[in-house]
Short mmCIF file of C-alpha atoms in Angstrom, two decimals:
data_model
loop_
_atom_site.label_atom_id
_atom_site.label_comp_id
_atom_site.label_asym_id
_atom_site.label_seq_id
_atom_site.Cartn_x
_atom_site.Cartn_y
_atom_site.Cartn_z
CA MET A 292 4.31 -19.65 -28.00
CA ARG A 293 3.68 -23.23 -29.18
CA ARG A 294 1.53 -23.84 -26.08
CA ASN A 295 -0.45 -20.64 -26.67
CA TYR A 296 -0.99 -21.69 -30.34
CA ILE A 297 -2.36 -25.08 -29.30
CA SER A 298 -4.62 -23.47 -26.69
CA ARG A 299 -5.89 -21.02 -29.32
CA ARG A 300 -6.68 -23.83 -31.78
CA ILE A 301 -8.61 -25.76 -29.14
CA LEU A 302 -10.67 -22.71 -28.24
CA GLN A 303 -11.33 -21.91 -31.90
CA ARG A 304 -12.53 -25.47 -32.53
CA PHE A 305 -14.79 -25.20 -29.48
CA CYS A 306 -16.21 -21.93 -30.76
CA SER A 307 -16.85 -23.43 -34.21
CA GLN A 308 -18.74 -26.33 -32.68
CA VAL A 309 -20.86 -23.91 -30.69
CA VAL A 310 -21.65 -21.91 -33.82
CA ILE A 311 -22.54 -24.96 -35.89
CA SER A 312 -24.80 -26.41 -33.21
CA SER A 313 -26.50 -23.07 -32.68
CA ILE A 314 -27.41 -22.18 -36.32
CA GLY A 315 -30.82 -20.71 -36.51
CA SER A 316 -30.69 -19.44 -32.92
CA ILE A 317 -31.17 -15.77 -32.25
CA LYS A 318 -28.25 -16.03 -29.74
CA ILE A 319 -25.63 -17.06 -32.31
CA LYS A 320 -23.96 -13.65 -32.46
CA LEU A 321 -23.78 -13.39 -28.69
CA LEU A 322 -22.20 -16.85 -28.39
CA LEU A 323 -19.66 -16.06 -31.09
CA CYS A 324 -18.66 -12.82 -29.39
CA CYS A 325 -18.29 -14.57 -26.04
CA CYS A 326 -16.05 -17.24 -27.60
CA ILE A 327 -13.82 -14.64 -29.22
CA ALA A 328 -13.55 -12.63 -25.98
CA PHE A 329 -12.79 -15.76 -23.98
CA THR A 330 -10.04 -16.72 -26.46
CA VAL A 331 -8.37 -13.31 -26.13
CA VAL A 332 -8.55 -13.32 -22.31
CA PHE A 333 -7.26 -16.89 -22.11
CA ILE A 334 -4.24 -16.24 -24.33
CA ALA A 335 -3.42 -12.95 -22.56
CA GLY A 336 -3.74 -14.61 -19.18
CA ARG A 337 -1.35 -17.40 -20.15
CA ALA A 338 1.17 -14.87 -21.44
CA VAL A 339 1.05 -12.86 -18.20
CA THR A 340 1.29 -16.01 -16.09
CA SER A 341 4.28 -17.21 -18.10
CA MET A 342 6.05 -13.88 -17.69
CA GLY A 343 5.25 -13.77 -13.97
CA TRP A 344 6.57 -17.27 -13.42
CA ARG A 345 9.81 -16.52 -15.23
CA HIS A 346 10.25 -13.43 -13.04
CA ARG A 347 9.54 -15.40 -9.87
CA HIS A 348 11.88 -18.20 -11.00
CA GLU A 349 14.71 -15.71 -11.33
CA SER A 350 14.14 -14.39 -7.81
CA LEU A 351 14.15 -17.93 -6.40
CA ARG A 352 17.38 -18.95 -8.10
CA HIS A 353 19.39 -18.87 -4.88
CA PHE A 354 16.68 -20.36 -2.66
CA SER A 355 16.46 -24.14 -2.50
CA THR A 356 12.96 -25.57 -2.66
CA PRO A 357 11.88 -26.65 0.84
CA ARG A 358 11.31 -30.40 1.07
CA ASN A 359 11.18 -31.06 4.80
CA GLY A 360 9.74 -29.36 7.85
CA TYR A 361 10.84 -26.23 9.67
CA THR A 362 13.08 -25.10 12.51
CA ILE A 363 11.70 -22.98 15.32
CA LEU A 364 14.17 -20.25 16.23
CA ILE A 365 12.95 -18.97 19.58
CA ASN A 366 14.35 -15.88 21.26
CA THR A 367 14.30 -15.78 25.06
CA TRP A 368 15.74 -13.75 27.93
CA LYS A 369 15.48 -14.82 31.59
CA ARG A 370 11.93 -16.13 31.23
CA ASN A 371 12.31 -19.86 31.63
CA ASP A 372 8.67 -20.30 32.58
CA LEU A 373 7.55 -18.78 29.28
CA LEU A 374 10.16 -20.76 27.38
CA LYS A 375 8.83 -23.99 28.87
CA GLN A 376 5.25 -23.14 27.88
CA SER A 377 6.27 -22.28 24.35
CA ILE A 378 8.39 -25.38 23.79
CA SER A 379 5.69 -27.60 25.29
CA HIS A 380 3.15 -26.19 22.84
CA TYR A 381 5.19 -26.13 19.64
CA ALA A 382 6.59 -29.64 20.19
CA SER A 383 3.22 -31.00 19.10
CA CYS A 384 3.24 -29.22 15.70
CA VAL A 385 3.47 -31.82 12.94
CA GLY A 386 5.87 -29.88 10.69
CA LEU A 387 8.45 -29.19 13.40
CA ASP A 388 11.87 -30.78 12.83
CA SER A 389 14.16 -28.79 15.09
CA ILE A 390 14.17 -26.23 17.92
CA HIS A 391 16.97 -23.70 18.31
CA ILE A 392 16.91 -21.46 21.36
CA VAL A 393 18.77 -18.15 21.06
CA TRP A 394 20.51 -17.86 24.43
CA SER A 395 22.21 -14.53 25.25
CA GLU A 396 22.16 -14.64 29.06
CA PRO A 397 25.45 -14.34 30.97
CA ASP A 398 25.02 -17.79 32.51
CA PRO A 399 24.56 -20.90 30.37
CA PRO A 400 21.26 -22.79 30.52
CA SER A 401 21.01 -25.09 33.51
CA GLU A 402 21.02 -28.84 33.13
CA SER A 403 17.62 -29.01 34.80
CA LEU A 404 16.16 -26.64 32.18
CA TYR A 405 17.57 -28.71 29.36
CA ASP A 406 16.25 -31.94 30.88
CA PHE A 407 12.80 -30.44 31.39
CA LEU A 408 12.60 -29.19 27.81
CA TRP A 409 13.88 -32.47 26.41
CA ASP A 410 11.35 -34.50 28.42
CA THR A 411 8.60 -32.11 27.33
CA ILE A 412 9.51 -32.53 23.68
CA LYS A 413 9.56 -36.32 23.92
CA SER A 414 6.17 -36.42 25.65
CA ASN A 415 4.45 -34.00 23.23
CA SER A 416 5.99 -34.89 19.86
CA ASP A 417 4.14 -38.18 19.39
CA GLY A 418 7.37 -40.14 18.97
CA LYS A 419 8.86 -37.82 16.36
CA ASP A 420 12.60 -37.19 16.55
CA ILE A 421 12.94 -33.44 17.18
CA GLU A 422 16.31 -31.79 17.66
CA LEU A 423 16.83 -29.40 20.61
CA ARG A 424 19.72 -26.94 20.54
CA PHE A 425 20.79 -23.95 22.61
CA ASP A 426 22.69 -21.42 20.50
CA ILE A 427 24.92 -19.83 23.15
CA ASN A 428 26.08 -16.24 22.60
CA LYS A 429 28.87 -14.55 24.53
CA GLU A 430 27.42 -11.06 24.19
CA ASP A 431 23.89 -9.79 24.71
CA SER A 432 22.75 -8.32 21.40
CA LEU A 433 19.50 -8.29 19.48
CA ASN A 434 21.52 -9.30 16.44
CA ASN A 435 21.99 -12.72 18.03
CA ARG A 436 18.56 -13.87 16.92
CA PHE A 437 19.73 -13.69 13.30
CA LYS A 438 23.23 -15.08 13.63
CA GLU A 439 24.14 -17.62 10.98
CA ILE A 440 23.58 -21.26 11.98
CA LYS A 441 25.65 -23.46 9.69
CA ASP A 442 24.25 -26.89 10.57
CA LEU A 443 20.51 -26.24 10.38
CA LYS A 444 18.45 -29.30 9.49
CA THR A 445 15.86 -27.32 7.51
CA VAL A 446 15.79 -24.42 5.09
CA ALA A 447 12.59 -23.04 6.65
CA ILE A 448 12.84 -21.05 9.87
CA PHE A 449 9.95 -20.00 12.07
CA SER A 450 11.28 -17.12 14.15
CA VAL A 451 9.19 -16.54 17.27
CA ASP A 452 9.44 -14.85 20.66
CA ASP A 453 9.02 -16.84 23.86
CA ASP A 454 5.98 -14.88 25.04
CA ILE A 455 3.52 -15.52 22.20
CA ILE A 456 1.86 -18.73 21.06
CA PHE A 457 0.02 -19.58 17.86
CA PRO A 458 -2.10 -22.69 17.28
CA CYS A 459 -0.20 -25.40 15.43
CA THR A 460 -2.84 -25.29 12.68
CA SER A 461 -2.01 -21.61 12.08
CA VAL A 462 1.73 -22.32 12.06
CA GLU A 463 1.28 -25.16 9.56
CA PHE A 464 -0.88 -22.94 7.34
CA ALA A 465 1.77 -20.19 7.43
CA PHE A 466 4.43 -22.78 6.58
CA ASN A 467 2.41 -23.91 3.57
CA ALA A 468 2.03 -20.29 2.46
CA TRP A 469 5.77 -19.75 2.83
CA GLN A 470 6.53 -22.82 0.72
CA SER A 471 4.78 -21.12 -2.19
CA ALA A 472 7.14 -18.11 -1.87
CA PRO A 473 10.25 -19.22 0.06
CA ASP A 474 12.24 -16.08 -0.75
CA THR A 475 9.90 -13.77 1.15
CA MET A 476 8.79 -13.42 4.78
CA VAL A 477 5.48 -14.91 5.86
CA GLY A 478 4.25 -13.91 9.28
CA PHE A 479 1.46 -13.08 11.69
CA VAL A 480 2.34 -9.55 12.87
CA PRO A 481 2.08 -6.88 10.13
CA ARG A 482 3.45 -3.36 10.31
CA SER A 483 3.54 -0.47 7.85
CA HIS A 484 5.39 2.66 6.80
CA TRP A 485 4.42 5.76 4.85
CA VAL A 486 5.93 8.99 3.61
CA ASP A 487 5.61 11.91 6.03
CA LYS A 488 4.42 14.68 3.71
CA SER A 489 4.96 17.32 6.38
CA LYS A 490 8.69 17.03 5.75
CA LYS A 491 9.11 19.17 2.67
CA ASN A 492 11.78 18.51 0.04
CA ILE A 493 12.92 15.24 1.66
CA ASP A 494 11.66 11.68 1.74
CA TYR A 495 10.98 11.04 5.42
CA TYR A 496 9.17 7.89 6.48
CA THR A 497 6.98 7.13 9.49
CA TYR A 498 6.59 3.76 11.18
CA GLY A 499 3.05 2.43 11.52
CA GLY A 500 1.92 -0.04 14.18
CA TRP A 501 -1.05 -2.38 14.18
CA TRP A 502 -3.68 0.34 14.27
CA SER A 503 -2.16 1.93 11.18
CA VAL A 504 -2.40 -1.40 9.37
CA TRP A 505 -6.00 -1.80 10.49
CA TRP A 506 -6.96 1.72 9.42
CA MET A 507 -5.13 1.89 6.10
CA GLY A 508 -5.57 -1.74 5.06
CA THR A 509 -1.96 -2.07 3.91
CA TYR A 510 1.32 -3.24 5.39
CA SER A 511 4.96 -3.49 4.28
CA MET A 512 6.55 -5.63 7.01
CA VAL A 513 5.82 -8.73 9.06
CA LEU A 514 7.74 -8.76 12.31
CA SER A 515 10.21 -11.54 13.01
CA LYS A 516 8.61 -12.14 16.41
CA ALA A 517 6.39 -14.58 14.49
CA ALA A 518 7.47 -15.17 10.89
CA PHE A 519 8.83 -17.74 8.45
CA PHE A 520 11.87 -17.00 6.32
CA HIS A 521 14.61 -18.89 4.48
CA LYS A 522 17.76 -19.85 6.38
CA ASN A 523 19.87 -18.04 3.77
CA TYR A 524 18.79 -14.76 5.32
CA LEU A 525 20.70 -15.63 8.50
CA PHE A 526 23.88 -15.69 6.43
CA SER A 527 22.88 -12.48 4.67
CA TYR A 528 22.07 -10.68 7.91
CA THR A 529 25.40 -11.68 9.46
CA ASN A 530 27.71 -11.34 6.47
CA GLN A 531 26.13 -9.23 3.73
CA MET A 532 23.85 -6.65 5.32
CA PRO A 533 25.64 -3.34 5.96
CA ALA A 534 27.61 -3.65 9.21
CA SER A 535 26.46 -0.16 10.18
CA ILE A 536 22.89 -1.49 10.51
CA ARG A 537 23.95 -4.27 12.88
CA GLU A 538 25.93 -1.71 14.88
CA TYR A 539 22.90 0.57 15.07
CA VAL A 540 20.69 -2.32 16.27
CA ALA A 541 23.22 -3.34 18.92
CA LYS A 542 23.68 0.23 20.18
CA ASN A 543 19.99 1.15 20.32
CA ARG A 544 18.67 -2.29 21.32
CA ASN A 545 15.81 -2.05 18.87
CA CYS A 546 14.77 -2.64 15.26
CA GLU A 547 16.47 -5.94 14.43
CA ASP A 548 13.10 -7.04 13.06
CA ILE A 549 12.87 -3.98 10.81
CA ALA A 550 16.44 -4.63 9.67
CA MET A 551 15.45 -8.16 8.62
CA SER A 552 12.39 -6.83 6.78
CA PHE A 553 14.62 -4.37 4.88
CA LEU A 554 17.07 -7.14 4.04
CA VAL A 555 14.42 -9.47 2.62
CA ALA A 556 12.62 -6.72 0.70
CA ASN A 557 15.89 -5.47 -0.75
CA THR A 558 16.62 -9.01 -1.95
CA THR A 559 13.23 -9.80 -3.45
CA GLY A 560 11.75 -6.45 -4.44
CA ALA A 561 8.46 -7.89 -3.21
CA PRO A 562 6.19 -7.45 -0.18
CA PRO A 563 5.89 -9.96 2.66
CA ILE A 564 2.80 -12.11 3.25
CA TRP A 565 0.60 -11.55 6.27
CA VAL A 566 -1.14 -14.69 7.54
CA LYS A 567 -4.23 -14.43 9.70
CA GLY A 568 -3.78 -16.22 13.00
CA LYS A 569 -4.91 -16.10 16.61
CA ILE A 570 -2.20 -14.75 18.92
CA SER A 571 -2.02 -15.82 22.56
CA GLU A 572 0.25 -13.56 24.59
CA ILE A 573 1.55 -15.40 27.65
CA GLY A 574 4.00 -12.76 28.87
CA SER A 575 3.92 -9.17 30.03
CA THR A 576 4.02 -6.23 27.64
CA GLY A 577 7.30 -5.68 25.81
CA ILE A 578 9.25 -2.66 24.62
CA SER A 579 6.46 -1.74 22.20
CA SER A 580 4.43 -0.50 25.15
CA LEU A 581 7.15 1.91 26.31
CA GLY A 582 7.02 5.61 25.61
CA GLY A 583 8.80 6.77 22.47
CA HIS A 584 8.60 3.36 20.79
CA LYS A 585 7.08 4.65 17.54
CA ARG A 586 9.57 7.52 17.40
CA GLN A 587 12.49 5.10 17.78
CA ARG A 588 11.12 2.80 15.10
CA THR A 589 10.63 5.75 12.76
CA GLN A 590 14.26 6.74 13.31
CA CYS A 591 15.31 3.16 12.49
CA ILE A 592 13.43 3.16 9.20
CA ASN A 593 15.01 6.41 8.05
CA LYS A 594 18.44 5.29 9.19
CA PHE A 595 18.15 2.08 7.19
CA VAL A 596 16.84 3.92 4.12
CA GLY A 597 19.99 6.03 4.26
CA GLU A 598 22.20 2.94 4.48
CA TYR A 599 20.52 1.23 1.53
CA GLY A 600 20.23 4.42 -0.49
CA ASN A 601 16.56 3.78 -1.19
CA MET A 602 13.34 2.51 0.39
CA PRO A 603 13.17 -1.26 -0.33
CA LEU A 604 9.94 -1.97 1.60
CA VAL A 605 6.94 -2.73 -0.62
CA SER A 606 3.38 -2.19 0.61
CA THR A 607 0.55 -4.62 -0.06
CA SER A 608 -2.99 -5.36 1.06
CA LEU A 609 -2.75 -9.13 0.58
CA LYS A 610 -3.68 -11.34 3.56
CA ALA A 611 -3.56 -15.13 3.59
CA VAL A 612 -6.56 -16.68 5.32
CA ASP A 613 -7.28 -20.36 5.86
CA SER A 614 -10.78 -20.53 4.42
CA ARG A 615 -11.40 -23.91 6.03
CA ASN A 616 -11.55 -22.25 9.44
CA SER A 617 -13.19 -18.93 8.57
CA TRP A 618 -16.74 -17.91 7.89
CA PHE A 619 -15.61 -14.69 6.25
CA TRP A 620 -12.35 -14.61 4.26
#
């Protein structure tokens, strides 16, 4: 309130000076009205900003402010050639501090693979000390990509699949965007949901892919195949999220990314942030190209809504664009 009072006094003094210097002008009334309107808008804007910041501060209470770089958490499965390409590329990103590879294959990674990746990192990281770790899992489960990692070097995680590559400039821009809202997900692959009105008397939701996002102009998820999130969500996914959801993901081998989106949205009550970026797909088509994919994802959404007792996903039309590299933004 004291700050708003001072701001109001400054604006009133400015308005008085304008009036005094403009006596005799036919525009005096217009100037006076503009000053009064500007004062009201300014004070109201500061009040809203103050309230919004206090609300955001509360939501960030349990999330430490990121001070260092990020960890790449890369999911792979029997595609060493793609893994090598991905690691070779991302090793040159300036914000990278650590690489964790989610390994769920029955056989451990070979020594030759480790040596190749380590040599690649050293040759592409411009002398920077980057950690390389294989997180070995005994069972093959999609939940493995979100298992808690207790000795992470960073609070920021860039979760990415081994078959897609983004320019380092896009990754760094997404990281900067995430730093402004470290409790939410910031990613490159948006998806949506909406209420199926054909289902009378019940709230039934439908999963929307990329073309739905493009057509409707809104989204409510960013997929973890290319997204930043806080390391605390690994703990939450493993220890706090309903166990029935992890069981459903493991049984159906699908929707771990939707489960993470539900978890984050349920924690924040806010939408994710979609960052514009150029995607280079270096692998073959995945499960999203298989028949029945949308139906399975729709079933996942409604299953998770039942487990949470409500729909936590929040839709938005916001898109973060690096204006330095875009003609239209």
